[in-house]
Amino acid sequence: SISDHAGELDWMCGPVAGVGAYVLQTCVGDPNVAANWKYADTATKSSGTLTGLAPGPTWVRVCAKGADAQPGAWSDPAEEIVR
């Protein structure tokens, strides 16, 4: 969702049992092009704030990594406007 601060987006996903980390990627172009997705953050909680983002439309997706460090499937992308 839109953050209270410029250049930031707040994010939240449903918590997943046994997860060691959540990996986030952002995309400012066509989300159907794999090369447009860039690493954004790794978090140990199922919510947080992405910072340092350029203003404009931004797509975000998240995947959970279990204790074995293997990533799960990517979530459906969500689009928001960074101010």
Short mmCIF file of N, CA and C in Angstrom, two decimals:
data_model
loop_
_atom_site.label_atom_id
_atom_site.label_comp_id
_atom_site.label_asym_id
_atom_site.label_seq_id
_atom_site.Cartn_x
_atom_site.Cartn_y
_atom_site.Cartn_z
N SER A 1 0.84 -1.19 0.00
CA SER A 1 0.00 0.00 0.00
C SER A 1 0.88 1.25 0.00
N ILE A 2 0.28 2.36 -0.31
CA ILE A 2 1.02 3.62 -0.32
C ILE A 2 1.49 3.94 1.09
N SER A 3 2.73 4.31 1.21
CA SER A 3 3.31 4.66 2.51
C SER A 3 3.02 6.12 2.83
N ASP A 4 3.24 6.47 4.08
CA ASP A 4 3.11 7.86 4.49
C ASP A 4 4.29 8.70 4.01
N HIS A 5 5.33 8.06 3.50
CA HIS A 5 6.56 8.76 3.11
C HIS A 5 6.85 8.56 1.62
N ALA A 6 7.36 9.59 0.99
CA ALA A 6 7.73 9.51 -0.42
C ALA A 6 8.81 8.46 -0.63
N GLY A 7 8.73 7.75 -1.74
CA GLY A 7 9.74 6.75 -2.09
C GLY A 7 9.62 5.44 -1.33
N GLU A 8 8.48 5.22 -0.66
CA GLU A 8 8.29 4.01 0.13
C GLU A 8 6.95 3.34 -0.17
N LEU A 9 6.91 2.02 0.00
CA LEU A 9 5.68 1.25 -0.05
C LEU A 9 5.63 0.34 1.17
N ASP A 10 4.48 0.27 1.80
CA ASP A 10 4.27 -0.67 2.89
C ASP A 10 3.74 -1.97 2.27
N TRP A 11 4.17 -3.11 2.78
CA TRP A 11 3.73 -4.39 2.24
C TRP A 11 3.34 -5.33 3.38
N MET A 12 2.49 -6.29 3.04
CA MET A 12 2.07 -7.30 4.00
C MET A 12 1.61 -8.53 3.22
N CYS A 13 1.94 -9.69 3.74
CA CYS A 13 1.45 -10.93 3.16
C CYS A 13 0.99 -11.84 4.30
N GLY A 14 0.25 -12.86 3.98
CA GLY A 14 -0.18 -13.81 5.00
C GLY A 14 1.03 -14.56 5.53
N PRO A 15 1.16 -14.69 6.84
CA PRO A 15 2.29 -15.43 7.39
C PRO A 15 2.23 -16.90 6.99
N VAL A 16 3.38 -17.49 6.77
CA VAL A 16 3.49 -18.89 6.37
C VAL A 16 4.24 -19.64 7.48
N ALA A 17 3.66 -20.71 7.97
CA ALA A 17 4.29 -21.50 9.04
C ALA A 17 5.63 -22.05 8.59
N GLY A 18 6.63 -21.98 9.45
CA GLY A 18 7.94 -22.55 9.17
C GLY A 18 8.83 -21.72 8.27
N VAL A 19 8.43 -20.49 7.99
CA VAL A 19 9.22 -19.64 7.10
C VAL A 19 10.36 -18.99 7.85
N GLY A 20 11.55 -18.99 7.22
CA GLY A 20 12.70 -18.31 7.79
C GLY A 20 12.82 -16.89 7.30
N ALA A 21 12.33 -16.62 6.09
CA ALA A 21 12.45 -15.28 5.51
C ALA A 21 11.47 -15.11 4.36
N TYR A 22 11.16 -13.86 4.09
CA TYR A 22 10.35 -13.48 2.94
C TYR A 22 11.24 -12.65 2.02
N VAL A 23 11.28 -13.01 0.74
CA VAL A 23 12.08 -12.29 -0.24
C VAL A 23 11.14 -11.48 -1.11
N LEU A 24 11.47 -10.19 -1.30
CA LEU A 24 10.63 -9.30 -2.09
C LEU A 24 11.37 -8.83 -3.34
N GLN A 25 10.61 -8.72 -4.41
CA GLN A 25 11.12 -8.14 -5.65
C GLN A 25 10.17 -7.04 -6.09
N THR A 26 10.71 -6.06 -6.81
CA THR A 26 9.91 -4.99 -7.39
C THR A 26 10.13 -4.94 -8.89
N CYS A 27 9.17 -4.36 -9.59
CA CYS A 27 9.23 -4.23 -11.04
C CYS A 27 8.60 -2.89 -11.41
N VAL A 28 9.28 -2.12 -12.25
CA VAL A 28 8.71 -0.84 -12.69
C VAL A 28 8.30 -0.89 -14.16
N GLY A 29 8.52 -2.00 -14.82
CA GLY A 29 8.11 -2.16 -16.21
C GLY A 29 7.00 -3.19 -16.31
N ASP A 30 7.02 -3.94 -17.38
CA ASP A 30 6.04 -4.99 -17.62
C ASP A 30 6.30 -6.16 -16.66
N PRO A 31 5.35 -6.48 -15.77
CA PRO A 31 5.57 -7.55 -14.81
C PRO A 31 5.61 -8.94 -15.44
N ASN A 32 5.25 -9.05 -16.71
CA ASN A 32 5.29 -10.33 -17.41
C ASN A 32 6.67 -10.65 -17.97
N VAL A 33 7.60 -9.69 -17.87
CA VAL A 33 8.97 -9.88 -18.35
C VAL A 33 9.85 -10.20 -17.14
N ALA A 34 10.36 -11.40 -17.07
CA ALA A 34 11.15 -11.85 -15.91
C ALA A 34 12.33 -10.94 -15.60
N ALA A 35 12.98 -10.41 -16.64
CA ALA A 35 14.16 -9.57 -16.44
C ALA A 35 13.84 -8.23 -15.78
N ASN A 36 12.57 -7.83 -15.75
CA ASN A 36 12.19 -6.56 -15.14
C ASN A 36 12.13 -6.64 -13.62
N TRP A 37 12.10 -7.83 -13.05
CA TRP A 37 12.00 -8.00 -11.61
C TRP A 37 13.37 -7.86 -10.97
N LYS A 38 13.45 -7.06 -9.91
CA LYS A 38 14.72 -6.79 -9.21
C LYS A 38 14.55 -7.09 -7.72
N TYR A 39 15.60 -7.61 -7.12
CA TYR A 39 15.60 -7.86 -5.68
C TYR A 39 15.34 -6.55 -4.95
N ALA A 40 14.47 -6.59 -3.93
CA ALA A 40 14.16 -5.38 -3.16
C ALA A 40 14.52 -5.51 -1.68
N ASP A 41 14.28 -6.69 -1.08
CA ASP A 41 14.52 -6.83 0.35
C ASP A 41 14.31 -8.28 0.77
N THR A 42 14.86 -8.62 1.92
CA THR A 42 14.58 -9.88 2.60
C THR A 42 14.15 -9.52 4.02
N ALA A 43 13.03 -10.09 4.46
CA ALA A 43 12.48 -9.77 5.78
C ALA A 43 12.20 -11.05 6.54
N THR A 44 12.27 -10.98 7.86
CA THR A 44 11.93 -12.12 8.69
C THR A 44 10.48 -12.06 9.16
N LYS A 45 9.81 -10.96 8.94
CA LYS A 45 8.40 -10.80 9.28
C LYS A 45 7.58 -10.72 8.00
N SER A 46 6.27 -10.93 8.12
CA SER A 46 5.40 -10.95 6.94
C SER A 46 4.85 -9.57 6.59
N SER A 47 5.52 -8.52 7.03
CA SER A 47 5.15 -7.16 6.65
C SER A 47 6.37 -6.26 6.83
N GLY A 48 6.32 -5.11 6.17
CA GLY A 48 7.42 -4.17 6.29
C GLY A 48 7.24 -3.00 5.34
N THR A 49 8.31 -2.26 5.14
CA THR A 49 8.31 -1.09 4.26
C THR A 49 9.49 -1.18 3.32
N LEU A 50 9.23 -1.03 2.03
CA LEU A 50 10.29 -0.94 1.03
C LEU A 50 10.64 0.54 0.88
N THR A 51 11.92 0.86 0.88
CA THR A 51 12.36 2.25 0.79
C THR A 51 13.23 2.46 -0.44
N GLY A 52 13.47 3.73 -0.77
CA GLY A 52 14.36 4.08 -1.88
C GLY A 52 13.76 3.81 -3.24
N LEU A 53 12.45 3.83 -3.36
CA LEU A 53 11.78 3.55 -4.62
C LEU A 53 11.54 4.83 -5.41
N ALA A 54 11.58 4.71 -6.72
CA ALA A 54 11.31 5.86 -7.60
C ALA A 54 9.80 6.09 -7.67
N PRO A 55 9.37 7.34 -7.80
CA PRO A 55 7.94 7.62 -7.93
C PRO A 55 7.35 6.99 -9.19
N GLY A 56 6.10 6.56 -9.07
CA GLY A 56 5.40 5.98 -10.21
C GLY A 56 4.88 4.59 -9.91
N PRO A 57 4.28 3.95 -10.92
CA PRO A 57 3.74 2.61 -10.74
C PRO A 57 4.85 1.59 -10.43
N THR A 58 4.62 0.76 -9.44
CA THR A 58 5.59 -0.26 -9.04
C THR A 58 4.84 -1.54 -8.71
N TRP A 59 5.34 -2.65 -9.22
CA TRP A 59 4.80 -3.96 -8.91
C TRP A 59 5.65 -4.58 -7.81
N VAL A 60 5.03 -5.35 -6.92
CA VAL A 60 5.73 -6.03 -5.83
C VAL A 60 5.27 -7.48 -5.78
N ARG A 61 6.21 -8.39 -5.55
CA ARG A 61 5.86 -9.79 -5.31
C ARG A 61 6.76 -10.33 -4.20
N VAL A 62 6.31 -11.41 -3.57
CA VAL A 62 7.04 -11.97 -2.43
C VAL A 62 7.04 -13.49 -2.52
N CYS A 63 8.12 -14.10 -2.04
CA CYS A 63 8.15 -15.55 -1.89
C CYS A 63 8.70 -15.87 -0.50
N ALA A 64 8.26 -16.99 0.03
CA ALA A 64 8.69 -17.42 1.35
C ALA A 64 9.84 -18.43 1.20
N LYS A 65 10.82 -18.32 2.11
CA LYS A 65 11.92 -19.29 2.14
C LYS A 65 11.82 -20.04 3.46
N GLY A 66 11.79 -21.35 3.38
CA GLY A 66 11.69 -22.17 4.58
C GLY A 66 13.02 -22.34 5.27
N ALA A 67 13.02 -23.16 6.30
CA ALA A 67 14.24 -23.42 7.08
C ALA A 67 15.33 -24.06 6.22
N ASP A 68 14.93 -24.73 5.13
CA ASP A 68 15.92 -25.35 4.24
C ASP A 68 16.48 -24.35 3.23
N ALA A 69 16.08 -23.07 3.33
CA ALA A 69 16.53 -21.96 2.48
C ALA A 69 16.05 -22.08 1.04
N GLN A 70 15.14 -22.98 0.76
CA GLN A 70 14.59 -23.10 -0.58
C GLN A 70 13.40 -22.16 -0.74
N PRO A 71 13.39 -21.34 -1.80
CA PRO A 71 12.27 -20.41 -1.98
C PRO A 71 11.02 -21.12 -2.47
N GLY A 72 9.88 -20.62 -2.04
CA GLY A 72 8.61 -21.11 -2.54
C GLY A 72 8.24 -20.36 -3.81
N ALA A 73 7.02 -20.53 -4.24
CA ALA A 73 6.53 -19.85 -5.43
C ALA A 73 6.34 -18.36 -5.15
N TRP A 74 6.46 -17.55 -6.20
CA TRP A 74 6.20 -16.11 -6.08
C TRP A 74 4.71 -15.87 -5.93
N SER A 75 4.37 -14.88 -5.14
CA SER A 75 2.98 -14.45 -5.01
C SER A 75 2.53 -13.82 -6.32
N ASP A 76 1.23 -13.62 -6.44
CA ASP A 76 0.73 -12.82 -7.55
C ASP A 76 1.26 -11.41 -7.35
N PRO A 77 1.67 -10.73 -8.41
CA PRO A 77 2.17 -9.36 -8.26
C PRO A 77 1.04 -8.40 -7.88
N ALA A 78 1.40 -7.41 -7.08
CA ALA A 78 0.47 -6.35 -6.67
C ALA A 78 1.05 -5.02 -7.15
N GLU A 79 0.22 -4.18 -7.73
CA GLU A 79 0.68 -2.88 -8.23
C GLU A 79 0.24 -1.78 -7.29
N GLU A 80 1.15 -0.84 -7.07
CA GLU A 80 0.84 0.35 -6.27
C GLU A 80 1.61 1.53 -6.87
N ILE A 81 1.18 2.72 -6.52
CA ILE A 81 1.84 3.93 -7.00
C ILE A 81 2.73 4.46 -5.88
N VAL A 82 4.02 4.62 -6.18
CA VAL A 82 4.96 5.22 -5.23
C VAL A 82 4.88 6.72 -5.43
N ARG A 83 4.77 7.45 -4.32
CA ARG A 83 4.72 8.91 -4.44
C ARG A 83 6.06 9.52 -4.13
#
